[in-house]
Short mmCIF file of C-alpha atoms and ligand atoms in Angstrom, two decimals:
data_model
loop_
_atom_site.label_atom_id
_atom_site.label_comp_id
_atom_site.label_asym_id
_atom_site.label_seq_id
_atom_site.Cartn_x
_atom_site.Cartn_y
_atom_site.Cartn_z
CA MET A 1 62.24 -29.36 -22.50
CA GLY A 2 62.61 -31.28 -19.37
CA THR A 3 61.02 -29.79 -16.18
CA GLN A 4 64.37 -28.61 -15.22
CA GLU A 5 65.07 -26.71 -17.92
CA ILE A 6 61.44 -25.15 -17.71
CA PHE A 7 62.27 -24.27 -14.19
CA GLU A 8 65.45 -22.50 -15.23
CA ASN A 9 63.85 -20.56 -17.91
CA THR A 10 60.63 -19.62 -15.53
CA ARG A 11 63.13 -18.63 -12.95
CA LYS A 12 64.80 -16.18 -14.85
CA LEU A 13 61.81 -14.87 -16.34
CA LEU A 14 60.15 -14.28 -12.98
CA GLU A 15 63.16 -12.68 -11.77
CA LYS A 16 63.18 -10.29 -14.51
CA HIS A 17 59.76 -9.42 -13.88
CA ASN A 18 60.56 -8.91 -9.94
CA GLN A 19 58.46 -12.09 -9.22
CA GLY A 20 61.07 -14.41 -8.31
CA HIS A 21 59.59 -15.08 -4.99
CA LEU A 22 56.83 -17.00 -6.27
CA LEU A 23 59.39 -19.73 -6.26
CA ALA A 24 60.06 -19.85 -2.53
CA PHE A 25 58.52 -22.92 -1.64
CA TRP A 26 59.71 -24.83 -4.87
CA GLU A 27 61.80 -27.29 -3.24
CA GLN A 28 58.77 -28.13 -0.86
CA LEU A 29 56.53 -29.24 -3.72
CA SER A 30 55.92 -32.48 -5.24
CA ASP A 31 56.53 -33.14 -9.01
CA GLN A 32 53.09 -33.04 -9.78
CA GLN A 33 52.52 -29.80 -7.75
CA LYS A 34 55.57 -28.18 -9.56
CA GLU A 35 54.27 -29.21 -13.02
CA ALA A 36 50.99 -27.54 -12.16
CA PHE A 37 52.86 -24.49 -10.61
CA LEU A 38 54.89 -23.98 -13.85
CA GLY A 39 51.57 -24.16 -15.93
CA GLN A 40 50.42 -21.15 -13.92
CA VAL A 41 53.44 -19.08 -14.23
CA VAL A 42 53.58 -19.74 -18.06
CA ALA A 43 50.01 -18.88 -18.41
CA LEU A 44 50.73 -15.24 -16.61
CA ASP A 45 50.73 -12.60 -19.46
CA PHE A 46 54.08 -10.80 -18.71
CA ALA A 47 54.04 -8.48 -21.64
CA ARG A 48 50.58 -7.28 -19.92
CA LEU A 49 51.88 -7.17 -16.53
CA GLU A 50 54.54 -4.91 -17.37
CA ASP A 51 52.09 -2.51 -19.00
CA TYR A 52 49.80 -2.40 -16.27
CA TRP A 53 51.66 -2.82 -13.06
CA PRO A 54 53.65 0.53 -13.29
CA ASN A 55 50.94 2.55 -14.63
CA LEU A 56 47.86 1.29 -12.96
CA ALA A 57 48.07 -0.74 -9.88
CA ARG A 58 51.10 1.11 -8.25
CA ASN A 59 50.38 4.69 -8.93
CA GLY A 60 46.76 4.14 -7.61
CA VAL A 61 44.97 5.29 -10.70
CA SER A 62 42.20 3.48 -12.39
CA ALA A 63 42.09 3.07 -16.26
CA THR A 64 41.76 6.71 -17.24
CA VAL A 65 39.52 8.09 -19.82
CA GLY A 66 40.84 10.97 -22.03
CA GLY A 67 39.16 13.46 -24.66
CA ASP A 68 36.07 15.70 -24.42
CA PHE A 69 33.15 14.09 -22.07
CA THR A 70 29.77 15.34 -23.31
CA ALA A 71 26.40 13.82 -22.46
CA ALA A 72 25.39 10.74 -24.40
CA PRO A 73 22.04 10.73 -26.66
CA SER A 74 19.63 8.30 -26.12
CA TYR A 75 16.15 6.78 -26.80
CA GLY A 76 13.62 7.49 -24.17
CA PRO A 77 11.73 4.95 -22.41
CA VAL A 78 8.49 6.00 -24.39
CA PRO A 79 8.74 7.51 -28.24
CA ALA A 80 9.37 11.58 -27.93
CA ASP A 81 7.03 12.37 -31.00
CA ALA A 82 4.79 10.73 -33.66
CA GLU A 83 7.97 9.97 -35.87
CA GLN A 84 9.55 7.95 -32.93
CA ARG A 85 6.36 6.42 -32.16
CA ASP A 86 6.55 4.75 -35.63
CA LYS A 87 9.98 3.94 -35.05
CA TYR A 88 9.59 2.06 -32.19
CA ALA A 89 6.79 0.12 -33.31
CA ARG A 90 8.70 -0.72 -36.37
CA ALA A 91 11.65 -1.55 -33.94
CA ARG A 92 9.34 -3.92 -31.77
CA ASN A 93 8.08 -5.92 -35.02
CA VAL A 94 11.75 -6.29 -36.14
CA GLY A 95 12.88 -7.29 -32.63
CA ALA A 96 10.01 -9.92 -32.35
CA GLU A 97 10.89 -11.36 -35.67
CA LEU A 98 14.27 -11.76 -34.81
CA ILE A 99 13.77 -13.36 -31.44
CA SER A 100 11.29 -15.66 -33.15
CA ALA A 101 13.70 -16.52 -36.03
CA GLY A 102 15.91 -17.68 -33.11
CA LYS A 103 18.58 -15.21 -33.82
CA VAL A 104 18.95 -13.89 -30.16
CA ALA A 105 20.43 -15.70 -27.25
CA ALA A 106 20.65 -14.76 -23.66
CA PHE A 107 24.02 -14.58 -22.15
CA VAL A 108 24.42 -14.33 -18.38
CA VAL A 109 27.84 -13.10 -16.59
CA ALA A 110 28.13 -15.29 -13.40
CA GLY A 111 31.77 -15.22 -12.60
CA GLY A 112 31.52 -12.64 -9.95
CA GLN A 113 32.54 -13.52 -6.31
CA ALA A 114 29.58 -11.78 -4.61
CA THR A 115 31.89 -10.55 -1.66
CA ARG A 116 29.30 -7.66 -0.82
CA LEU A 117 26.40 -9.99 -0.56
CA GLY A 118 28.34 -12.25 1.43
CA PHE A 119 26.22 -15.21 0.15
CA ASP A 120 27.76 -18.80 0.36
CA GLY A 121 28.06 -20.16 -3.49
CA PRO A 122 27.35 -18.92 -6.70
CA LYS A 123 25.10 -15.62 -6.55
CA GLY A 124 22.67 -17.09 -8.92
CA ASN A 125 21.77 -19.73 -6.47
CA PHE A 126 20.48 -16.59 -4.15
CA PRO A 127 16.73 -16.89 -3.53
CA ILE A 128 14.88 -13.47 -4.32
CA SER A 129 11.25 -13.86 -5.49
CA PRO A 130 8.80 -12.66 -3.02
CA VAL A 131 6.22 -15.25 -2.70
CA LYS A 132 8.11 -18.42 -4.27
CA ASN A 133 11.42 -17.69 -2.96
CA LYS A 134 12.67 -18.41 -6.56
CA THR A 135 16.67 -18.29 -6.88
CA LEU A 136 17.82 -15.67 -9.66
CA PHE A 137 18.77 -18.76 -11.99
CA GLN A 138 15.26 -20.11 -11.74
CA ILE A 139 13.77 -16.74 -12.56
CA PHE A 140 15.87 -16.40 -15.60
CA ALA A 141 15.58 -19.93 -16.70
CA GLU A 142 11.84 -19.50 -16.74
CA PHE A 143 12.03 -16.12 -18.57
CA ILE A 144 14.14 -17.90 -21.34
CA ALA A 145 11.49 -20.88 -21.32
CA ALA A 146 8.35 -18.41 -21.30
CA THR A 147 10.34 -16.54 -24.28
CA GLY A 148 10.68 -19.56 -26.22
CA GLU A 149 6.98 -20.22 -25.73
CA LYS A 150 5.66 -17.05 -26.54
CA TYR A 151 7.88 -16.54 -29.72
CA HIS A 152 7.73 -20.53 -30.61
CA THR A 153 11.33 -20.77 -30.78
CA VAL A 154 14.19 -21.86 -28.71
CA CYS A 155 16.29 -19.20 -27.00
CA PRO A 156 19.77 -20.96 -25.89
CA TRP A 157 21.42 -19.55 -22.84
CA TYR A 158 25.09 -18.86 -22.39
CA ILE A 159 26.37 -18.94 -18.81
CA MET A 160 29.88 -17.49 -17.94
CA THR A 161 31.20 -18.90 -14.69
CA SER A 162 34.71 -18.57 -13.15
CA PRO A 163 37.15 -20.97 -12.17
CA LEU A 164 36.13 -20.56 -8.38
CA ASN A 165 32.32 -21.34 -8.87
CA HIS A 166 32.16 -23.30 -12.16
CA THR A 167 31.54 -26.53 -10.52
CA ASP A 168 28.99 -25.40 -8.04
CA THR A 169 27.04 -23.69 -10.86
CA ARG A 170 26.95 -26.94 -12.76
CA GLU A 171 26.05 -28.78 -9.80
CA ILE A 172 23.05 -26.41 -9.18
CA PHE A 173 21.71 -26.78 -12.69
CA GLU A 174 22.01 -30.52 -12.61
CA ALA A 175 20.46 -30.80 -9.16
CA ASN A 176 17.54 -28.55 -10.55
CA ASP A 177 17.29 -30.49 -13.77
CA TYR A 178 18.14 -27.30 -15.55
CA TYR A 179 15.00 -25.65 -14.20
CA GLY A 180 13.02 -27.51 -17.09
CA LEU A 181 15.27 -26.10 -19.89
CA ASP A 182 16.78 -28.76 -22.31
CA GLY A 183 20.43 -29.01 -21.20
CA LYS A 184 21.56 -28.94 -24.85
CA ASN A 185 20.56 -25.32 -25.15
CA VAL A 186 22.51 -24.42 -21.94
CA PHE A 187 26.02 -23.61 -22.94
CA MET A 188 28.33 -22.83 -19.52
CA PHE A 189 32.08 -21.71 -19.76
CA GLN A 190 34.63 -20.35 -17.43
CA GLN A 191 36.24 -16.87 -17.73
CA GLY A 192 39.96 -16.11 -17.28
CA THR A 193 41.80 -15.05 -14.04
CA LEU A 194 44.32 -12.59 -13.25
CA PRO A 195 46.93 -12.70 -10.68
CA ASN A 196 46.49 -10.80 -7.25
CA PHE A 197 49.09 -8.18 -5.96
CA ASP A 198 50.31 -6.89 -2.72
CA PHE A 199 50.98 -3.10 -2.67
CA GLU A 200 54.65 -3.37 -3.67
CA GLY A 201 53.70 -5.20 -6.73
CA LYS A 202 54.56 -8.67 -5.96
CA ILE A 203 51.90 -11.37 -6.97
CA LEU A 204 50.37 -13.22 -4.08
CA LEU A 205 50.53 -16.82 -3.49
CA ALA A 206 47.28 -18.58 -2.57
CA THR A 207 48.91 -21.55 -1.22
CA LYS A 208 52.65 -22.91 -1.75
CA ASP A 209 51.68 -24.31 -5.09
CA ARG A 210 49.10 -21.78 -6.32
CA ILE A 211 49.21 -18.22 -7.35
CA ALA A 212 46.42 -16.00 -5.76
CA CYS A 213 43.97 -15.01 -8.76
CA SER A 214 40.51 -13.84 -9.22
CA PRO A 215 38.29 -13.66 -12.18
CA ASP A 216 38.96 -11.05 -14.80
CA GLY A 217 35.94 -9.02 -14.76
CA HIS A 218 32.91 -9.25 -16.80
CA GLY A 219 34.89 -7.73 -19.52
CA GLY A 220 36.60 -11.01 -19.61
CA SER A 221 33.44 -12.49 -20.96
CA LEU A 222 34.14 -11.00 -24.53
CA THR A 223 37.41 -13.10 -24.61
CA ALA A 224 36.09 -16.17 -22.91
CA LEU A 225 32.94 -16.32 -25.16
CA TYR A 226 35.33 -16.65 -28.24
CA ARG A 227 37.90 -18.93 -26.43
CA SER A 228 35.21 -21.20 -25.07
CA GLY A 229 33.80 -21.94 -28.43
CA ALA A 230 30.43 -20.30 -27.47
CA ILE A 231 30.73 -17.82 -30.28
CA GLU A 232 31.19 -21.09 -32.68
CA ASP A 233 28.06 -22.76 -31.08
CA MET A 234 26.08 -19.28 -31.74
CA LYS A 235 27.40 -19.38 -35.28
CA LYS A 236 26.20 -22.76 -35.76
CA ARG A 237 22.72 -22.06 -34.41
CA GLY A 238 22.30 -18.82 -36.44
CA ILE A 239 22.45 -16.77 -33.42
CA GLU A 240 23.73 -13.26 -34.48
CA TYR A 241 22.78 -11.14 -31.33
CA VAL A 242 23.51 -11.85 -27.58
CA SER A 243 21.50 -10.13 -24.94
CA TYR A 244 24.10 -9.67 -22.22
CA PHE A 245 22.91 -9.42 -18.69
CA GLN A 246 24.26 -9.65 -14.79
CA VAL A 247 23.49 -12.25 -12.63
CA ASP A 248 22.03 -10.06 -10.01
CA ASN A 249 18.99 -8.05 -11.35
CA PRO A 250 15.71 -10.10 -11.50
CA LEU A 251 13.77 -7.73 -12.82
CA LEU A 252 15.35 -7.35 -16.26
CA ASN A 253 13.90 -8.15 -19.54
CA ILE A 254 16.14 -10.42 -21.41
CA PHE A 255 14.28 -10.45 -24.65
CA ASP A 256 13.12 -6.99 -25.21
CA PRO A 257 12.01 -6.77 -28.76
CA LEU A 258 12.20 -3.08 -28.73
CA PHE A 259 15.86 -3.02 -27.49
CA VAL A 260 16.65 -5.74 -30.19
CA GLY A 261 14.96 -3.85 -32.95
CA LEU A 262 16.11 -0.40 -32.26
CA HIS A 263 19.87 -1.93 -32.17
CA VAL A 264 19.23 -3.74 -35.30
CA LEU A 265 17.47 -0.63 -37.20
CA ASP A 266 20.32 1.62 -35.95
CA GLY A 267 23.05 -0.74 -37.31
CA ALA A 268 24.61 -1.00 -33.79
CA GLU A 269 27.22 -3.37 -32.91
CA MET A 270 26.82 -3.06 -29.15
CA SER A 271 23.83 -1.19 -27.16
CA SER A 272 23.16 -0.57 -23.74
CA LYS A 273 19.99 0.15 -21.45
CA ALA A 274 20.32 3.11 -19.25
CA LEU A 275 18.19 4.79 -16.41
CA LEU A 276 17.87 8.06 -14.98
CA LYS A 277 20.40 8.32 -11.73
CA THR A 278 18.92 8.63 -8.50
CA GLY A 279 21.68 11.32 -7.99
CA PRO A 280 25.15 12.68 -9.13
CA LYS A 281 27.41 9.73 -7.56
CA GLU A 282 24.70 6.73 -7.73
CA ARG A 283 27.12 3.74 -7.78
CA VAL A 284 26.25 2.79 -11.51
CA GLY A 285 28.45 3.55 -14.62
CA ASN A 286 27.79 6.96 -16.24
CA PHE A 287 27.04 7.07 -20.03
CA CYS A 288 29.02 9.67 -21.75
CA LEU A 289 30.47 10.81 -25.10
CA VAL A 290 33.88 10.72 -25.44
CA ASP A 291 35.44 12.05 -28.53
CA GLY A 292 31.97 11.08 -30.23
CA LYS A 293 31.91 7.56 -28.90
CA VAL A 294 29.49 6.10 -26.36
CA THR A 295 31.70 5.13 -23.53
CA VAL A 296 30.73 4.12 -19.80
CA ILE A 297 32.52 5.85 -16.98
CA GLU A 298 32.60 4.31 -13.57
CA TYR A 299 31.05 6.40 -10.88
CA SER A 300 34.21 6.51 -8.87
CA ASP A 301 36.24 7.52 -12.39
CA LEU A 302 33.86 10.40 -13.20
CA PRO A 303 35.38 13.76 -11.81
CA ASP A 304 33.37 15.20 -9.27
CA GLU A 305 32.53 18.63 -11.13
CA LEU A 306 31.24 16.62 -13.82
CA ALA A 307 28.93 14.21 -11.86
CA GLN A 308 27.79 17.44 -10.23
CA LYS A 309 27.09 19.45 -13.46
CA ARG A 310 23.47 20.44 -14.37
CA ASN A 311 21.72 21.47 -17.27
CA ALA A 312 19.78 24.85 -17.26
CA ASP A 313 16.47 22.70 -16.32
CA GLY A 314 18.37 21.44 -13.30
CA SER A 315 18.68 17.95 -14.58
CA LEU A 316 22.21 16.40 -14.35
CA VAL A 317 23.95 16.98 -17.53
CA PHE A 318 25.66 13.01 -16.86
CA GLU A 319 21.99 11.64 -15.86
CA LEU A 320 22.07 8.20 -17.73
CA GLY A 321 23.29 5.18 -15.51
CA SER A 322 24.12 1.86 -16.94
CA ILE A 323 22.12 -1.30 -15.83
CA ALA A 324 24.67 -3.36 -17.42
CA LEU A 325 22.22 -4.64 -20.14
CA HIS A 326 23.74 -5.02 -23.61
CA ILE A 327 22.78 -6.37 -26.98
CA ILE A 328 25.99 -7.35 -28.73
CA ASN A 329 26.39 -8.70 -32.17
CA THR A 330 28.18 -11.97 -32.28
CA SER A 331 30.26 -10.44 -35.30
CA PHE A 332 31.65 -7.72 -33.26
CA ILE A 333 32.77 -10.24 -30.44
CA GLU A 334 34.46 -12.14 -33.31
CA LYS A 335 36.08 -9.05 -34.79
CA LEU A 336 37.24 -7.90 -31.30
CA ASN A 337 39.05 -11.29 -30.80
CA SER A 338 40.35 -11.62 -33.99
CA GLU A 339 42.33 -8.32 -34.52
CA ALA A 340 45.39 -9.06 -32.83
CA GLY A 341 43.61 -10.26 -29.61
CA LEU A 342 41.39 -8.10 -27.13
CA SER A 343 42.94 -5.95 -24.50
CA LEU A 344 40.41 -4.30 -22.82
CA PRO A 345 41.65 -1.68 -20.03
CA LEU A 346 42.19 -2.76 -16.55
CA HIS A 347 40.69 -1.44 -13.63
CA ARG A 348 42.13 -1.68 -9.92
CA ALA A 349 40.24 -2.75 -6.66
CA VAL A 350 41.87 -2.72 -3.29
CA LYS A 351 40.73 -5.79 -1.52
CA LYS A 352 41.35 -8.14 1.23
CA ILE A 353 43.30 -11.21 -0.35
CA PRO A 354 43.74 -14.19 1.54
CA HIS A 355 47.40 -15.35 1.12
CA ILE A 356 50.55 -17.18 2.39
CA ASN A 357 53.17 -15.10 3.90
CA ASP A 358 56.91 -15.80 3.32
CA ARG A 359 56.90 -18.54 5.98
CA GLY A 360 54.29 -20.17 4.07
CA GLU A 361 51.48 -19.08 6.79
CA LEU A 362 48.04 -18.39 5.83
CA VAL A 363 47.16 -15.01 6.16
CA ALA A 364 43.34 -13.82 6.21
CA PRO A 365 43.39 -10.10 6.37
CA ALA A 366 41.27 -8.09 8.18
CA GLU A 367 41.99 -4.96 6.17
CA PRO A 368 42.29 -4.50 2.50
CA ASN A 369 45.92 -5.82 1.58
CA GLY A 370 46.26 -5.80 -1.79
CA ILE A 371 44.82 -5.21 -5.58
CA LYS A 372 42.70 -7.15 -7.71
CA LEU A 373 42.58 -6.11 -11.61
CA GLU A 374 39.27 -6.45 -13.63
CA SER A 375 38.21 -5.48 -16.95
CA PHE A 376 34.86 -4.10 -17.58
CA VAL A 377 32.40 -5.29 -20.40
CA PHE A 378 31.31 -1.70 -21.21
CA ASP A 379 35.03 -0.69 -22.08
CA ALA A 380 34.23 -2.33 -25.38
CA LEU A 381 31.40 0.10 -26.18
CA PRO A 382 33.92 2.81 -27.71
CA LEU A 383 35.05 -0.08 -30.19
CA ALA A 384 31.83 -0.38 -31.70
CA SER A 385 31.30 1.27 -34.97
CA ASN A 386 27.74 2.18 -33.45
CA SER A 387 26.22 2.18 -30.21
CA LEU A 388 22.88 3.17 -29.10
CA ILE A 389 21.42 3.72 -25.52
CA LEU A 390 17.78 3.09 -24.47
CA GLN A 391 16.34 4.37 -21.40
CA THR A 392 14.33 2.28 -19.28
CA LEU A 393 12.44 2.71 -15.93
CA ARG A 394 13.88 1.76 -12.57
CA SER A 395 10.62 0.34 -11.46
CA GLU A 396 10.21 -1.70 -14.69
CA GLU A 397 13.91 -3.07 -15.02
CA PHE A 398 16.51 -2.64 -12.32
CA ALA A 399 16.49 -4.21 -8.93
CA PRO A 400 20.09 -5.39 -8.30
CA VAL A 401 20.83 -7.38 -5.32
CA LYS A 402 24.39 -6.33 -4.59
CA ASN A 403 24.98 -5.98 -0.61
CA ALA A 404 23.86 -7.69 2.58
CA THR A 405 22.48 -4.57 3.85
CA GLY A 406 22.06 -1.00 2.89
CA VAL A 407 21.39 0.01 -0.72
CA ASP A 408 20.51 -2.53 -3.35
CA ASN A 409 19.97 -5.29 -1.05
CA ALA A 410 17.88 -8.39 -1.20
CA GLU A 411 15.04 -7.03 0.59
CA THR A 412 14.58 -3.62 -1.57
CA ALA A 413 15.03 -6.20 -4.62
CA ARG A 414 12.10 -8.36 -3.40
CA LYS A 415 9.83 -5.15 -2.80
CA MET A 416 10.45 -4.09 -6.20
CA ILE A 417 9.63 -7.42 -7.57
CA ALA A 418 6.19 -7.23 -5.78
CA ALA A 419 5.66 -3.75 -6.57
CA ARG A 420 6.16 -4.07 -10.33
CA ALA A 421 3.80 -6.83 -10.29
CA ALA A 422 1.18 -5.03 -8.56
CA ALA A 423 1.88 -1.97 -10.97
CA TRP A 424 1.22 -4.33 -13.92
CA LEU A 425 -2.00 -5.74 -12.51
CA GLU A 426 -3.39 -2.22 -12.07
CA THR A 427 -2.48 -1.12 -15.57
CA ALA A 428 -4.42 -3.81 -16.53
CA GLY A 429 -7.53 -2.49 -14.82
CA VAL A 430 -7.29 -5.09 -11.83
CA PRO A 431 -8.05 -3.63 -8.37
CA LEU A 432 -5.65 -4.33 -5.56
CA PRO A 433 -6.09 -3.59 -1.77
CA ARG A 434 -4.06 -0.75 -0.63
CA LYS A 435 -2.27 0.58 2.43
CA PRO A 436 -3.13 4.17 3.75
CA ASP A 437 0.12 5.25 2.01
CA GLY A 438 -1.17 3.90 -1.14
CA SER A 439 1.08 0.91 -1.63
CA ALA A 440 -0.36 -2.45 -2.51
CA ASP A 441 -1.68 -4.28 0.67
CA CYS A 442 -0.77 -7.55 -0.92
CA THR A 443 2.33 -9.32 -2.21
CA ILE A 444 2.25 -10.52 -5.87
CA GLU A 445 4.36 -12.47 -7.74
CA ILE A 446 4.01 -12.86 -11.52
CA ALA A 447 5.68 -15.90 -12.86
CA PRO A 448 7.39 -15.52 -16.79
CA SER A 449 4.95 -18.02 -17.72
CA PHE A 450 2.27 -15.90 -16.89
CA ALA A 451 3.53 -12.51 -18.20
CA LEU A 452 7.01 -11.22 -19.54
CA GLU A 453 6.03 -7.78 -20.05
CA LYS A 454 3.31 -5.30 -18.89
CA ASP A 455 1.28 -5.91 -22.08
CA ASP A 456 0.97 -9.58 -21.50
CA VAL A 457 -1.12 -9.24 -18.35
CA LYS A 458 -4.27 -8.05 -20.37
CA ALA A 459 -4.71 -11.56 -21.92
CA LYS A 460 -4.86 -13.46 -18.69
CA LEU A 461 -7.30 -11.47 -16.69
CA ASP A 462 -9.93 -14.21 -16.68
CA ARG A 463 -7.36 -16.33 -14.56
CA LEU A 464 -6.99 -13.65 -11.77
CA PRO A 465 -8.16 -14.66 -8.38
CA ASP A 466 -10.14 -12.17 -6.19
CA ILE A 467 -7.09 -10.54 -4.06
CA LYS A 468 -7.62 -9.64 -0.60
CA PRO A 469 -5.98 -7.45 1.96
CA LYS A 470 -2.49 -9.12 3.10
CA ASP A 471 -2.79 -12.20 0.49
CA ASN A 472 0.27 -13.60 -1.03
CA VAL A 473 -0.70 -14.18 -4.74
CA TYR A 474 1.44 -16.16 -7.31
CA LEU A 475 0.57 -15.90 -10.84
CA SER A 476 1.64 -18.57 -13.12
P1 UTP B 501 29.99 -7.10 -9.74
O1 UTP B 501 30.45 -5.97 -10.13
O2 UTP B 501 28.72 -6.93 -8.74
O3 UTP B 501 30.93 -7.95 -8.94
O4 UTP B 501 29.25 -7.99 -10.98
P2 UTP B 501 30.45 -9.13 -8.11
O5 UTP B 501 31.88 -10.16 -7.92
O6 UTP B 501 29.34 -10.24 -8.33
O7 UTP B 501 30.27 -8.85 -6.48
P3 UTP B 501 31.29 -7.97 -5.27
O8 UTP B 501 31.78 -6.72 -6.13
O9 UTP B 501 32.36 -9.17 -5.19
O10 UTP B 501 30.34 -8.11 -4.12
C1 UTP B 501 28.43 -7.68 -11.67
C2 UTP B 501 28.29 -8.80 -12.56
O11 UTP B 501 29.45 -9.22 -13.18
C3 UTP B 501 29.90 -10.74 -12.95
C4 UTP B 501 29.03 -10.81 -11.61
O12 UTP B 501 28.80 -12.27 -11.57
C5 UTP B 501 27.75 -10.28 -11.72
O13 UTP B 501 26.67 -10.74 -12.76
N1 UTP B 501 31.02 -10.87 -12.97
C6 UTP B 501 31.97 -9.95 -12.21
C7 UTP B 501 31.73 -11.71 -13.69
O14 UTP B 501 31.08 -12.61 -14.49
N2 UTP B 501 33.17 -12.06 -13.78
C8 UTP B 501 33.93 -11.02 -12.77
O15 UTP B 501 34.96 -11.36 -12.90
C9 UTP B 501 33.17 -10.12 -12.19
#
């Protein structure tokens, strides 16, 4: 088919879908631009657009969850009784064996745009550690390297970027020599994108020859892992479990033998870590059972009366918030992709979207002017044959860097990293100088090479310096 014929077909298709305006600047494009532009149009999934535009974006409702909501059961952060103590011990052994056998890989989703943080460049390059100012990427890389040392194995790292930050991310890793990891064990791939709409349902143009698009959400990772060949690579390496995490939480335990072990002992396909919410409307996903299936409902989608509902003892009925840490079976990801393709629900977000107007002039809106659509990884949970939830403690594992100011900002995360380090030392019996309010009067940073979890500290007590008031202490 010649370009003219492709153009005619495309024009008809766009007009049929009320998107004919996308060709407004066609005559002004070079042949090369025309070809690239047609490629973008052809890649649009019109069947899906038809499905989600009238139901989702225009009506202002997000993906809805039907059925009966009840509280989701979970494993506590510590075992509840003797029987559970035994199970946790067994799980730790099973998890440790699987990590040692190289069956667990790290997987970070790093394709987001970090608009709330307002950082220039991939969020993983944000400096965060309290003493050495290490970046998020460096902290994760060191965690992965230290896990390899501890378990005498290689832990490959899969990194999802987006077309908007892929080159920058790759350059950062290269400039930092992969933070000491072997580049062969770091697999980077890009997620897909979805078009941006104005409030009338018209797709926006970023430039005369480019459709305005944004990354298709962290849920896009489940398709991108498959399409990029990452799953194939995992299979070749004998990897059966993926430890999924977000790029903005420097406190997380990427390879937690207890979590891996419980997941496997319970025959789960996709499991989650959770914590007790700070209040009914904390901005985290809520774990519920919907028609008996573990489901996460975004804070904005949980009806108010359910969010506020309390048990007789005063605790929230929906008290478990998601920290976006999952163990996912590679076979589950394969299964999701092989059965008629994966199509997770799309959620809408009203955003400021730069675009060109019908005169071809660039508009940088001061107010939200359009809609971005995203899929969320947790929408795959109800598709799993079994799914468990393990509670963790906020102080141990959750310090997200989301905002420039206010809740979950870089300063709060830095303080939490230092506070956890101080708590680990104290648990191991190390005395620390204290302020009158009881907090540590020193700043401690524990490198992953020193300890990956609390219990690792005990073996290093002979390497500790004397810690005096106001000291900055880095332990590696
Ligand atoms: P957030 O929901 O915090 O979004 O992503 P964000 O894009 O990073 O930040 P804002 O909302 O623009 O301020 C949670 C995690 O999911 C990843 C992010 O990189 C982060 O690790 N993510 C998000 C993707 O990988 N792709 C996406 O399309 C969206």
